Amino acid sequence: NPCKSHVDEVKALANELNAKQLEQSGNYFINVIHYGANRGASYARNTGYNYSIADWILFLDDDVIPDDNILDAYIGGIKRFPDAKVLAGMTTLPEATNTWTTMLRVCNVGYFYGVSKLRRHPPWAVTANLLVRGSRFNPTIQFKECYPKTGGGEDIDLVYQYKAFYPTSGLLATAAVPEAIVKHPWWNGGNLCYKQIRGWAWGDSMCILEWPSKTFMTFPNWIEHVTFIILPLAIYTKQPVTGLAVGSVVIVLEHLIKMSRYLPAALKQCEGDSIFYQLYVALGAGTVLSAQEITRVNAILRRFSLYSICRRVDWFDGQEPRIKLDIQFGSIIRFVLNVGITSIGFGSYWQEWRNQV
């Protein structure tokens, strides 16, 4: 929650701009709303969203720097895409400044920040820079407060609500405006930000429950295998040491697979550095995805949501069926490997059980 001096400074600036506008047109255009407590991202956005009677509403993060021509760019987007209800701007992230931000670059965790340059009709986009149809046209659309206060998942949910509210628009409900640019800083000043990443995963896991039609099934991933297969087996067979050893092998194998996946990007991003550093960056990039996977399983356990096990959100909302098939096929290979490791690890127990039978 901003300190009082900062709030007073913002209000003073608004009053100054409004006074100039009153002299020119007899009207004012800036309202500052402050409710004195941190009630979360969804509540804050809903306040401004419902307060405004504008045709279009622009959501910006408080730490971004908008381009001087951002409104002109969005006006152009409105004219180019008359059927669109959501316009996604371009949110640029800085170049890597240290090892951690290099890892973030390599794992491409910010893909949807720059989605407007990659897709003409994005499946969704982040609220760091997002223009949407005003609330008076679609009053039932709101940011849901089931998502984390710090944000995560609520932007996906909002865009899905617009698509559901305007079903006849289809793919045209969203449109990209890459000329509408804001600069976004690295999270936590470019230092480790696993907390931020876990927050996103905690929030986006709610989309499985809120939008089950936009999900798909896979075989268990590594953390689901460890949590729901190896751990119960270790307890049932009373072999905790074996369970720990088997779980460790599964974890190591998973991160070797992730490292190999990110190594080409690490070689490009860290060109000129030693191969050991490049391998380290590729391995670290994999831990970003792993942190999200661990958080989602934690969310399943905390919410007692058995429905969410082995279920994934389709980030591309049906636009990329081949990516979904690739994820599913990859999950089969991983699961076969993990089952093989588990069978070998607990092999002595199965042999003893067969002898008793």
PDB file of N, CA and C in Angstrom, residues 130-216:
ATOM      1  N   LEU A 130      -2.844  -3.703 -20.992  1.00  0.00           N
ATOM      2  CA  LEU A 130      -3.998  -4.353 -21.608  1.00  0.00           C
ATOM      3  C   LEU A 130      -5.160  -3.367 -21.713  1.00  0.00           C
ATOM      4  N   LEU A 131      -5.709  -3.231 -22.914  1.00  0.00           N
ATOM      5  CA  LEU A 131      -6.862  -2.356 -23.153  1.00  0.00           C
ATOM      6  C   LEU A 131      -8.092  -3.234 -23.335  1.00  0.00           C
ATOM      7  N   VAL A 132      -9.168  -2.933 -22.579  1.00  0.00           N
ATOM      8  CA  VAL A 132     -10.373  -3.756 -22.654  1.00  0.00           C
ATOM      9  C   VAL A 132     -11.607  -2.864 -22.817  1.00  0.00           C
ATOM     10  N   ARG A 133     -12.666  -3.462 -23.317  1.00  0.00           N
ATOM     11  CA  ARG A 133     -13.938  -2.753 -23.462  1.00  0.00           C
ATOM     12  C   ARG A 133     -14.437  -2.340 -22.089  1.00  0.00           C
ATOM     13  N   GLY A 134     -14.976  -1.121 -21.980  1.00  0.00           N
ATOM     14  CA  GLY A 134     -15.409  -0.578 -20.696  1.00  0.00           C
ATOM     15  C   GLY A 134     -16.477  -1.407 -20.011  1.00  0.00           C
ATOM     16  N   SER A 135     -16.556  -1.289 -18.689  1.00  0.00           N
ATOM     17  CA  SER A 135     -17.449  -2.126 -17.889  1.00  0.00           C
ATOM     18  C   SER A 135     -18.923  -1.872 -18.189  1.00  0.00           C
ATOM     19  N   ARG A 136     -19.281  -0.693 -18.696  1.00  0.00           N
ATOM     20  CA  ARG A 136     -20.696  -0.413 -18.961  1.00  0.00           C
ATOM     21  C   ARG A 136     -21.233  -1.257 -20.121  1.00  0.00           C
ATOM     22  N   PHE A 137     -20.344  -1.810 -20.941  1.00  0.00           N
ATOM     23  CA  PHE A 137     -20.781  -2.672 -22.031  1.00  0.00           C
ATOM     24  C   PHE A 137     -20.894  -4.134 -21.593  1.00  0.00           C
ATOM     25  N   ASN A 138     -20.152  -4.502 -20.561  1.00  0.00           N
ATOM     26  CA  ASN A 138     -20.118  -5.896 -20.102  1.00  0.00           C
ATOM     27  C   ASN A 138     -19.958  -5.924 -18.583  1.00  0.00           C
ATOM     28  N   PRO A 139     -20.998  -5.472 -17.845  1.00  0.00           N
ATOM     29  CA  PRO A 139     -20.867  -5.265 -16.394  1.00  0.00           C
ATOM     30  C   PRO A 139     -20.635  -6.535 -15.592  1.00  0.00           C
ATOM     31  N   THR A 140     -20.950  -7.694 -16.133  1.00  0.00           N
ATOM     32  CA  THR A 140     -20.749  -8.925 -15.362  1.00  0.00           C
ATOM     33  C   THR A 140     -19.295  -9.388 -15.364  1.00  0.00           C
ATOM     34  N   ILE A 141     -18.495  -8.829 -16.256  1.00  0.00           N
ATOM     35  CA  ILE A 141     -17.067  -9.195 -16.283  1.00  0.00           C
ATOM     36  C   ILE A 141     -16.351  -8.450 -15.169  1.00  0.00           C
ATOM     37  N   GLN A 142     -15.686  -9.205 -14.311  1.00  0.00           N
ATOM     38  CA  GLN A 142     -14.961  -8.619 -13.183  1.00  0.00           C
ATOM     39  C   GLN A 142     -13.704  -9.449 -12.919  1.00  0.00           C
ATOM     40  N   PHE A 143     -12.712  -8.812 -12.302  1.00  0.00           N
ATOM     41  CA  PHE A 143     -11.571  -9.564 -11.789  1.00  0.00           C
ATOM     42  C   PHE A 143     -12.043 -10.352 -10.571  1.00  0.00           C
ATOM     43  N   LYS A 144     -11.774 -11.640 -10.559  1.00  0.00           N
ATOM     44  CA  LYS A 144     -12.248 -12.495  -9.470  1.00  0.00           C
ATOM     45  C   LYS A 144     -11.272 -12.466  -8.297  1.00  0.00           C
ATOM     46  N   GLU A 145     -11.809 -12.420  -7.103  1.00  0.00           N
ATOM     47  CA  GLU A 145     -10.967 -12.308  -5.912  1.00  0.00           C
ATOM     48  C   GLU A 145     -10.500 -13.659  -5.389  1.00  0.00           C
ATOM     49  N   CYS A 146     -10.780 -14.731  -6.135  1.00  0.00           N
ATOM     50  CA  CYS A 146     -10.241 -16.038  -5.754  1.00  0.00           C
ATOM     51  C   CYS A 146      -8.768 -16.153  -6.124  1.00  0.00           C
ATOM     52  N   TYR A 147      -8.278 -15.204  -6.926  1.00  0.00           N
ATOM     53  CA  TYR A 147      -6.875 -15.220  -7.328  1.00  0.00           C
ATOM     54  C   TYR A 147      -6.025 -14.471  -6.303  1.00  0.00           C
ATOM     55  N   PRO A 148      -4.703 -14.704  -6.268  1.00  0.00           N
ATOM     56  CA  PRO A 148      -3.849 -14.092  -5.247  1.00  0.00           C
ATOM     57  C   PRO A 148      -3.910 -12.561  -5.276  1.00  0.00           C
ATOM     58  N   LYS A 149      -3.763 -11.969  -4.110  1.00  0.00           N
ATOM     59  CA  LYS A 149      -3.755 -10.505  -4.007  1.00  0.00           C
ATOM     60  C   LYS A 149      -2.634  -9.888  -4.835  1.00  0.00           C
ATOM     61  N   THR A 150      -1.513 -10.585  -4.888  1.00  0.00           N
ATOM     62  CA  THR A 150      -0.352 -10.050  -5.602  1.00  0.00           C
ATOM     63  C   THR A 150      -0.442 -10.273  -7.101  1.00  0.00           C
ATOM     64  N   GLY A 151      -1.475 -10.968  -7.553  1.00  0.00           N
ATOM     65  CA  GLY A 151      -1.642 -11.208  -8.979  1.00  0.00           C
ATOM     66  C   GLY A 151      -1.164 -12.592  -9.385  1.00  0.00           C
ATOM     67  N   GLY A 152      -1.785 -13.104 -10.442  1.00  0.00           N
ATOM     68  CA  GLY A 152      -1.443 -14.422 -10.953  1.00  0.00           C
ATOM     69  C   GLY A 152      -2.699 -15.157 -11.354  1.00  0.00           C
ATOM     70  N   GLY A 153      -2.906 -15.318 -12.648  1.00  0.00           N
ATOM     71  CA  GLY A 153      -4.067 -16.039 -13.139  1.00  0.00           C
ATOM     72  C   GLY A 153      -5.267 -15.169 -13.429  1.00  0.00           C
ATOM     73  N   GLU A 154      -5.359 -14.022 -12.751  1.00  0.00           N
ATOM     74  CA  GLU A 154      -6.539 -13.168 -12.929  1.00  0.00           C
ATOM     75  C   GLU A 154      -6.586 -12.530 -14.307  1.00  0.00           C
ATOM     76  N   ASP A 155      -5.428 -12.323 -14.928  1.00  0.00           N
ATOM     77  CA  ASP A 155      -5.410 -11.749 -16.279  1.00  0.00           C
ATOM     78  C   ASP A 155      -5.899 -12.770 -17.309  1.00  0.00           C
ATOM     79  N   ILE A 156      -5.479 -14.033 -17.142  1.00  0.00           N
ATOM     80  CA  ILE A 156      -5.978 -15.094 -18.022  1.00  0.00           C
ATOM     81  C   ILE A 156      -7.495 -15.189 -17.889  1.00  0.00           C
ATOM     82  N   ASP A 157      -7.962 -15.215 -16.646  1.00  0.00           N
ATOM     83  CA  ASP A 157      -9.390 -15.337 -16.362  1.00  0.00           C
ATOM     84  C   ASP A 157     -10.185 -14.196 -16.979  1.00  0.00           C
ATOM     85  N   LEU A 158      -9.662 -12.975 -16.876  1.00  0.00           N
ATOM     86  CA  LEU A 158     -10.380 -11.811 -17.401  1.00  0.00           C
ATOM     87  C   LEU A 158     -10.571 -11.928 -18.912  1.00  0.00           C
ATOM     88  N   VAL A 159      -9.507 -12.289 -19.633  1.00  0.00           N
ATOM     89  CA  VAL A 159      -9.616 -12.407 -21.085  1.00  0.00           C
ATOM     90  C   VAL A 159     -10.579 -13.528 -21.457  1.00  0.00           C
ATOM     91  N   TYR A 160     -10.538 -14.635 -20.715  1.00  0.00           N
ATOM     92  CA  TYR A 160     -11.481 -15.731 -20.970  1.00  0.00           C
ATOM     93  C   TYR A 160     -12.919 -15.271 -20.742  1.00  0.00           C
ATOM     94  N   GLN A 161     -13.134 -14.401 -19.755  1.00  0.00           N
ATOM     95  CA  GLN A 161     -14.481 -13.868 -19.520  1.00  0.00           C
ATOM     96  C   GLN A 161     -14.960 -13.047 -20.713  1.00  0.00           C
ATOM     97  N   TYR A 162     -14.064 -12.233 -21.265  1.00  0.00           N
ATOM     98  CA  TYR A 162     -14.440 -11.439 -22.445  1.00  0.00           C
ATOM     99  C   TYR A 162     -14.801 -12.343 -23.614  1.00  0.00           C
ATOM    100  N   LYS A 163     -14.034 -13.395 -23.817  1.00  0.00           N
ATOM    101  CA  LYS A 163     -14.325 -14.313 -24.912  1.00  0.00           C
ATOM    102  C   LYS A 163     -15.683 -14.989 -24.712  1.00  0.00           C
ATOM    103  N   ALA A 164     -15.983 -15.323 -23.448  1.00  0.00           N
ATOM    104  CA  ALA A 164     -17.265 -15.980 -23.169  1.00  0.00           C
ATOM    105  C   ALA A 164     -18.425 -14.999 -23.298  1.00  0.00           C
ATOM    106  N   PHE A 165     -18.206 -13.731 -22.962  1.00  0.00           N
ATOM    107  CA  PHE A 165     -19.260 -12.725 -23.018  1.00  0.00           C
ATOM    108  C   PHE A 165     -19.592 -12.364 -24.468  1.00  0.00           C
ATOM    109  N   TYR A 166     -18.573 -12.426 -25.328  1.00  0.00           N
ATOM    110  CA  TYR A 166     -18.757 -12.094 -26.750  1.00  0.00           C
ATOM    111  C   TYR A 166     -18.427 -13.322 -27.613  1.00  0.00           C
ATOM    112  N   PRO A 167     -19.237 -14.381 -27.515  1.00  0.00           N
ATOM    113  CA  PRO A 167     -18.895 -15.626 -28.227  1.00  0.00           C
ATOM    114  C   PRO A 167     -18.891 -15.502 -29.743  1.00  0.00           C
ATOM    115  N   THR A 168     -19.676 -14.561 -30.282  1.00  0.00           N
ATOM    116  CA  THR A 168     -19.735 -14.430 -31.745  1.00  0.00           C
ATOM    117  C   THR A 168     -18.458 -13.828 -32.323  1.00  0.00           C
ATOM    118  N   SER A 169     -17.665 -13.179 -31.462  1.00  0.00           N
ATOM    119  CA  SER A 169     -16.415 -12.585 -31.954  1.00  0.00           C
ATOM    120  C   SER A 169     -15.359 -13.646 -32.253  1.00  0.00           C
ATOM    121  N   GLY A 170     -15.445 -14.781 -31.553  1.00  0.00           N
ATOM    122  CA  GLY A 170     -14.493 -15.865 -31.791  1.00  0.00           C
ATOM    123  C   GLY A 170     -13.057 -15.432 -31.599  1.00  0.00           C
ATOM    124  N   LEU A 171     -12.214 -15.817 -32.525  1.00  0.00           N
ATOM    125  CA  LEU A 171     -10.793 -15.488 -32.460  1.00  0.00           C
ATOM    126  C   LEU A 171     -10.549 -13.984 -32.487  1.00  0.00           C
ATOM    127  N   LEU A 172     -11.482 -13.235 -33.080  1.00  0.00           N
ATOM    128  CA  LEU A 172     -11.303 -11.791 -33.242  1.00  0.00           C
ATOM    129  C   LEU A 172     -11.567 -11.007 -31.957  1.00  0.00           C
ATOM    130  N   ALA A 173     -11.982 -11.699 -30.884  1.00  0.00           N
ATOM    131  CA  ALA A 173     -12.260 -11.007 -29.620  1.00  0.00           C
ATOM    132  C   ALA A 173     -10.998 -10.365 -29.045  1.00  0.00           C
ATOM    133  N   THR A 174      -9.847 -10.927 -29.365  1.00  0.00           N
ATOM    134  CA  THR A 174      -8.578 -10.349 -28.915  1.00  0.00           C
ATOM    135  C   THR A 174      -7.760  -9.922 -30.130  1.00  0.00           C
ATOM    136  N   ALA A 175      -6.933  -8.910 -29.939  1.00  0.00           N
ATOM    137  CA  ALA A 175      -6.075  -8.448 -31.034  1.00  0.00           C
ATOM    138  C   ALA A 175      -4.791  -7.866 -30.443  1.00  0.00           C
ATOM    139  N   ALA A 176      -3.728  -7.970 -31.215  1.00  0.00           N
ATOM    140  CA  ALA A 176      -2.418  -7.485 -30.780  1.00  0.00           C
ATOM    141  C   ALA A 176      -2.162  -6.084 -31.301  1.00  0.00           C
ATOM    142  N   VAL A 177      -1.617  -5.239 -30.414  1.00  0.00           N
ATOM    143  CA  VAL A 177      -1.198  -3.892 -30.796  1.00  0.00           C
ATOM    144  C   VAL A 177       0.260  -3.734 -30.337  1.00  0.00           C
ATOM    145  N   PRO A 178       1.199  -4.296 -31.091  1.00  0.00           N
ATOM    146  CA  PRO A 178       2.601  -4.269 -30.652  1.00  0.00           C
ATOM    147  C   PRO A 178       3.205  -2.870 -30.591  1.00  0.00           C
ATOM    148  N   GLU A 179       2.530  -1.891 -31.218  1.00  0.00           N
ATOM    149  CA  GLU A 179       3.042  -0.508 -31.174  1.00  0.00           C
ATOM    150  C   GLU A 179       2.734   0.175 -29.839  1.00  0.00           C
ATOM    151  N   ALA A 180       1.800  -0.411 -29.053  1.00  0.00           N
ATOM    152  CA  ALA A 180       1.453   0.143 -27.734  1.00  0.00           C
ATOM    153  C   ALA A 180       2.435  -0.438 -26.716  1.00  0.00           C
ATOM    154  N   ILE A 181       3.519   0.272 -26.471  1.00  0.00           N
ATOM    155  CA  ILE A 181       4.659  -0.288 -25.743  1.00  0.00           C
ATOM    156  C   ILE A 181       4.774   0.282 -24.332  1.00  0.00           C
ATOM    157  N   VAL A 182       5.077  -0.621 -23.385  1.00  0.00           N
ATOM    158  CA  VAL A 182       5.510  -0.193 -22.050  1.00  0.00           C
ATOM    159  C   VAL A 182       6.785  -0.951 -21.713  1.00  0.00           C
ATOM    160  N   LYS A 183       7.616  -0.327 -20.894  1.00  0.00           N
ATOM    161  CA  LYS A 183       8.836  -0.975 -20.421  1.00  0.00           C
ATOM    162  C   LYS A 183       8.606  -1.476 -19.001  1.00  0.00           C
ATOM    163  N   HIS A 184       8.857  -2.760 -18.811  1.00  0.00           N
ATOM    164  CA  HIS A 184       8.638  -3.390 -17.510  1.00  0.00           C
ATOM    165  C   HIS A 184       9.990  -3.753 -16.900  1.00  0.00           C
ATOM    166  N   PRO A 185      10.243  -3.421 -15.635  1.00  0.00           N
ATOM    167  CA  PRO A 185      11.532  -3.773 -15.019  1.00  0.00           C
ATOM    168  C   PRO A 185      11.577  -5.251 -14.649  1.00  0.00           C
ATOM    169  N   TRP A 186      12.755  -5.743 -14.342  1.00  0.00           N
ATOM    170  CA  TRP A 186      12.862  -7.102 -13.816  1.00  0.00           C
ATOM    171  C   TRP A 186      12.234  -7.149 -12.437  1.00  0.00           C
ATOM    172  N   TRP A 187      11.597  -8.240 -12.134  1.00  0.00           N
ATOM    173  CA  TRP A 187      10.977  -8.423 -10.836  1.00  0.00           C
ATOM    174  C   TRP A 187      12.058  -8.489  -9.757  1.00  0.00           C
ATOM    175  N   ASN A 188      11.756  -7.919  -8.620  1.00  0.00           N
ATOM    176  CA  ASN A 188      12.668  -7.901  -7.469  1.00  0.00           C
ATOM    177  C   ASN A 188      14.021  -7.304  -7.833  1.00  0.00           C
ATOM    178  N   GLY A 189      13.992  -6.308  -8.709  1.00  0.00           N
ATOM    179  CA  GLY A 189      15.219  -5.611  -9.071  1.00  0.00           C
ATOM    180  C   GLY A 189      16.236  -6.463  -9.804  1.00  0.00           C
ATOM    181  N   GLY A 190      15.776  -7.564 -10.411  1.00  0.00           N
ATOM    182  CA  GLY A 190      16.693  -8.446 -11.121  1.00  0.00           C
ATOM    183  C   GLY A 190      17.316  -9.510 -10.246  1.00  0.00           C
ATOM    184  N   ASN A 191      16.924  -9.544  -8.962  1.00  0.00           N
ATOM    185  CA  ASN A 191      17.413 -10.581  -8.053  1.00  0.00           C
ATOM    186  C   ASN A 191      16.467 -11.783  -8.084  1.00  0.00           C
ATOM    187  N   LEU A 192      16.848 -12.848  -7.393  1.00  0.00           N
ATOM    188  CA  LEU A 192      16.009 -14.049  -7.363  1.00  0.00           C
ATOM    189  C   LEU A 192      14.559 -13.690  -7.043  1.00  0.00           C
ATOM    190  N   CYS A 193      13.624 -14.261  -7.806  1.00  0.00           N
ATOM    191  CA  CYS A 193      12.211 -13.929  -7.595  1.00  0.00           C
ATOM    192  C   CYS A 193      11.336 -15.174  -7.699  1.00  0.00           C
ATOM    193  N   TYR A 194      11.785 -16.249  -7.067  1.00  0.00           N
ATOM    194  CA  TYR A 194      10.971 -17.474  -7.061  1.00  0.00           C
ATOM    195  C   TYR A 194       9.609 -17.222  -6.417  1.00  0.00           C
ATOM    196  N   LYS A 195       9.570 -16.315  -5.448  1.00  0.00           N
ATOM    197  CA  LYS A 195       8.290 -16.015  -4.794  1.00  0.00           C
ATOM    198  C   LYS A 195       7.286 -15.482  -5.803  1.00  0.00           C
ATOM    199  N   GLN A 196       7.729 -14.585  -6.676  1.00  0.00           N
ATOM    200  CA  GLN A 196       6.863 -14.032  -7.724  1.00  0.00           C
ATOM    201  C   GLN A 196       6.404 -15.141  -8.673  1.00  0.00           C
ATOM    202  N   ILE A 197       7.328 -16.000  -9.047  1.00  0.00           N
ATOM    203  CA  ILE A 197       7.022 -17.079  -9.987  1.00  0.00           C
ATOM    204  C   ILE A 197       6.041 -18.070  -9.368  1.00  0.00           C
ATOM    205  N   ARG A 198       6.239 -18.389  -8.089  1.00  0.00           N
ATOM    206  CA  ARG A 198       5.315 -19.288  -7.401  1.00  0.00           C
ATOM    207  C   ARG A 198       3.933 -18.659  -7.286  1.00  0.00           C
ATOM    208  N   GLY A 199       3.899 -17.335  -7.093  1.00  0.00           N
ATOM    209  CA  GLY A 199       2.606 -16.650  -7.016  1.00  0.00           C
ATOM    210  C   GLY A 199       1.813 -16.767  -8.305  1.00  0.00           C
ATOM    211  N   TRP A 200       2.507 -16.634  -9.438  1.00  0.00           N
ATOM    212  CA  TRP A 200       1.824 -16.815 -10.732  1.00  0.00           C
ATOM    213  C   TRP A 200       1.234 -18.218 -10.820  1.00  0.00           C
ATOM    214  N   ALA A 201       2.039 -19.219 -10.444  1.00  0.00           N
ATOM    215  CA  ALA A 201       1.591 -20.607 -10.566  1.00  0.00           C
ATOM    216  C   ALA A 201       0.418 -20.899  -9.635  1.00  0.00           C
ATOM    217  N   TRP A 202       0.466 -20.350  -8.429  1.00  0.00           N
ATOM    218  CA  TRP A 202      -0.650 -20.535  -7.493  1.00  0.00           C
ATOM    219  C   TRP A 202      -1.931 -19.960  -8.091  1.00  0.00           C
ATOM    220  N   GLY A 203      -1.809 -18.810  -8.729  1.00  0.00           N
ATOM    221  CA  GLY A 203      -2.985 -18.187  -9.333  1.00  0.00           C
ATOM    222  C   GLY A 203      -3.459 -18.905 -10.579  1.00  0.00           C
ATOM    223  N   ASP A 204      -2.519 -19.217 -11.492  1.00  0.00           N
ATOM    224  CA  ASP A 204      -2.986 -19.826 -12.743  1.00  0.00           C
ATOM    225  C   ASP A 204      -3.538 -21.230 -12.524  1.00  0.00           C
ATOM    226  N   SER A 205      -3.158 -21.881 -11.403  1.00  0.00           N
ATOM    227  CA  SER A 205      -3.741 -23.195 -11.118  1.00  0.00           C
ATOM    228  C   SER A 205      -5.232 -23.092 -10.816  1.00  0.00           C
ATOM    229  N   MET A 206      -5.684 -21.892 -10.399  1.00  0.00           N
ATOM    230  CA  MET A 206      -7.121 -21.682 -10.174  1.00  0.00           C
ATOM    231  C   MET A 206      -7.893 -21.723 -11.481  1.00  0.00           C
ATOM    232  N   CYS A 207      -7.230 -21.419 -12.582  1.00  0.00           N
ATOM    233  CA  CYS A 207      -7.903 -21.438 -13.888  1.00  0.00           C
ATOM    234  C   CYS A 207      -8.388 -22.843 -14.246  1.00  0.00           C
ATOM    235  N   ILE A 208      -7.738 -23.861 -13.688  1.00  0.00           N
ATOM    236  CA  ILE A 208      -8.181 -25.232 -13.933  1.00  0.00           C
ATOM    237  C   ILE A 208      -9.590 -25.427 -13.390  1.00  0.00           C
ATOM    238  N   LEU A 209      -9.855 -24.843 -12.229  1.00  0.00           N
ATOM    239  CA  LEU A 209     -11.169 -24.980 -11.601  1.00  0.00           C
ATOM    240  C   LEU A 209     -12.188 -23.994 -12.184  1.00  0.00           C
ATOM    241  N   GLU A 210     -11.714 -22.810 -12.544  1.00  0.00           N
ATOM    242  CA  GLU A 210     -12.614 -21.791 -13.070  1.00  0.00           C
ATOM    243  C   GLU A 210     -12.971 -22.030 -14.537  1.00  0.00           C
ATOM    244  N   TRP A 211     -12.031 -22.619 -15.298  1.00  0.00           N
ATOM    245  CA  TRP A 211     -12.231 -22.824 -16.732  1.00  0.00           C
ATOM    246  C   TRP A 211     -11.836 -24.248 -17.122  1.00  0.00           C
ATOM    247  N   PRO A 212     -12.533 -25.246 -16.627  1.00  0.00           N
ATOM    248  CA  PRO A 212     -12.157 -26.639 -16.922  1.00  0.00           C
ATOM    249  C   PRO A 212     -12.200 -26.980 -18.407  1.00  0.00           C
ATOM    250  N   SER A 213     -13.035 -26.268 -19.169  1.00  0.00           N
ATOM    251  CA  SER A 213     -13.120 -26.551 -20.608  1.00  0.00           C
ATOM    252  C   SER A 213     -11.860 -26.125 -21.354  1.00  0.00           C
ATOM    253  N   LYS A 214     -11.026 -25.326 -20.710  1.00  0.00           N
ATOM    254  CA  LYS A 214      -9.797 -24.839 -21.343  1.00  0.00           C
ATOM    255  C   LYS A 214      -8.571 -25.553 -20.768  1.00  0.00           C
ATOM    256  N   THR A 215      -8.768 -26.800 -20.369  1.00  0.00           N
ATOM    257  CA  THR A 215      -7.680 -27.602 -19.816  1.00  0.00           C
ATOM    258  C   THR A 215      -7.573 -28.911 -20.586  1.00  0.00           C
ATOM    259  N   PHE A 216      -6.506 -29.646 -20.337  1.00  0.00           N
ATOM    260  CA  PHE A 216      -6.331 -30.967 -20.948  1.00  0.00           C
ATOM    261  C   PHE A 216      -5.554 -31.855 -19.986  1.00  0.00           C
TER     262      PHE A 216
END
